[in-house]
Amino acid sequence: MDGALIFVVYGKPTSQDPPILSVRTTGEHNPPSPLSHDHANGTEFQTVYSNWTQTGDVYRATVNLICYNCTRWNTVDVNNKAQPWIAAYNPTQRFEVHSEDASLEMHSKERDSGYGFFFTDMPLSLTKSYTPPGFPPVSETYSSFGAAEEADGVAATASTHDSGFRHRAWQVHGLLLTIAYLGIYPLGVLLLRRQSVNAFKLHWISQVCASILTALGILLGIYLHPEIEHLHQLIGLVVGFAPVVQILLGWRHHIIYLRIGRATMLSEIHVTLGRVILCLGAVNILLGMYLKQWSAWLMIVVALVIAAEAVGLFFVLRSSRGLQSQQKYAHLNEDDLDGAFALEDVESMSDDEDEYTEKRRGSLPMSSHTRPEK
């Protein structure tokens, strides 16, 4: 192990602290010691993700690591498709100090009960992207990726995944959901405020399209990482299911509005739920960027875009509501206006719904194509 690059993972699963990844090295047969900056030769390490998962009484530590300039470490051959590695573990080790320089006890010297060997396809781990790559999941289905106990078995495990494909797939996942929550969903809200008889139709078509993109993005995310381990995933499941409820509420509200000519509690729930979905979706976009370690500046830019969009929607909806209210009640006298804005806390309905309601009440002639079927 003289001059080897050693990655040690340990910790206390029952605590609130994530697993510790300690990068170490050793000389000759001495115990591994933490790698100092002076001896790293320009090599740097970044822990992207670290967490415990429990299956029965067994705890598993999952750590995602990026090594920068690993080619400067003379024991690492990044072009080797069967790079030899040594693995060792000590199930009796107890750590009194939760730190990266905790002392290690000697592992068992018996093969397969304290140490072992394996081989990895190092070129699969390389990336030249400015953003961290997508990490393959470790699960019961895929226990290894680009690694095997025998050198000639590495290629078989590598063929089950394509790290380049996964990286692009994660980008598509984020792009689909960003288009839906920062693009089409807000656009659908604005379309409902257009002075057009097609406003409601354009609204529901845009929302259905955004919901389809949301479903595709979430299904892709579940395929890439089926284990639920992050708040980002939990929020994703919520905002993925909520549009289904939202579409049903919107459809039911429209049917009732055409029948009675006024907003109901369903209308208020539909509006409130829509706002909550947009907010959660925007927050989840930032959480996803954080998990993929996008730069802080880019996250700030996206956050500013979200804030600007929220402010813009607020003023557009406010001015639209005021304009529609003035047009709707311009022909009424002061006595008729008493209580006319009782439902103004709910977003004003689209013009096609208002026009149809006025025709039902007799203020406008009802043509054959607007008369409801009996």
Tab-separated table of N, CA, C and O in Angstrom, residues 356 359-360 365-374:
chain	number	residue	atom	x	y	z
A	356	TYR	N	-70.342	33.987	-21.359
A	356	TYR	CA	-71.379	32.975	-21.378
A	356	TYR	C	-72.383	33.223	-20.253
A	356	TYR	O	-73.590	33.063	-20.416
A	359	LYS	N	-74.801	35.964	-21.135
A	359	LYS	CA	-75.808	35.506	-22.094
A	359	LYS	C	-76.893	34.692	-21.406
A	359	LYS	O	-78.068	34.761	-21.755
A	360	ARG	N	-76.500	33.893	-20.380
A	360	ARG	CA	-77.492	33.116	-19.638
A	360	ARG	C	-78.454	34.027	-18.888
A	360	ARG	O	-79.630	33.732	-18.720
A	365	PRO	N	-77.521	38.527	-26.286
A	365	PRO	CA	-78.257	37.499	-27.012
A	365	PRO	C	-77.484	36.191	-27.024
A	365	PRO	O	-76.273	36.181	-27.194
A	366	MET	N	-78.199	35.099	-26.810
A	366	MET	CA	-77.571	33.786	-26.796
A	366	MET	C	-77.756	33.132	-28.152
A	366	MET	O	-78.878	32.935	-28.610
A	367	SER	N	-76.633	32.821	-28.783
A	367	SER	CA	-76.687	32.171	-30.087
A	367	SER	C	-76.809	30.670	-29.893
A	367	SER	O	-76.626	30.156	-28.792
A	368	SER	N	-77.086	29.978	-30.991
A	368	SER	CA	-77.319	28.545	-30.896
A	368	SER	C	-76.089	27.795	-30.448
A	368	SER	O	-76.184	26.786	-29.766
A	369	HIS	N	-74.886	28.286	-30.780
A	369	HIS	CA	-73.694	27.528	-30.440
A	369	HIS	C	-73.259	27.764	-29.011
A	369	HIS	O	-72.347	27.106	-28.522
A	370	THR	N	-73.890	28.735	-28.292
A	370	THR	CA	-73.527	28.943	-26.889
A	370	THR	C	-74.575	28.395	-25.955
A	370	THR	O	-74.374	28.380	-24.749
A	371	ARG	N	-75.721	27.945	-26.469
A	371	ARG	CA	-76.772	27.424	-25.596
A	371	ARG	C	-76.376	26.044	-25.089
A	371	ARG	O	-75.991	25.176	-25.875
A	372	PRO	N	-76.455	25.807	-23.781
A	372	PRO	CA	-76.071	24.504	-23.234
A	372	PRO	C	-77.031	23.420	-23.676
A	372	PRO	O	-78.221	23.663	-23.854
A	373	GLU	N	-76.505	22.207	-23.834
A	373	GLU	CA	-77.348	21.093	-24.201
A	373	GLU	C	-78.175	20.643	-23.026
A	373	GLU	O	-77.741	20.655	-21.879
A	374	LYS	N	-79.387	20.221	-23.315
A	374	LYS	CA	-80.272	19.738	-22.248
A	374	LYS	C	-80.253	18.204	-22.211
A	374	LYS	O	-80.070	17.583	-23.204
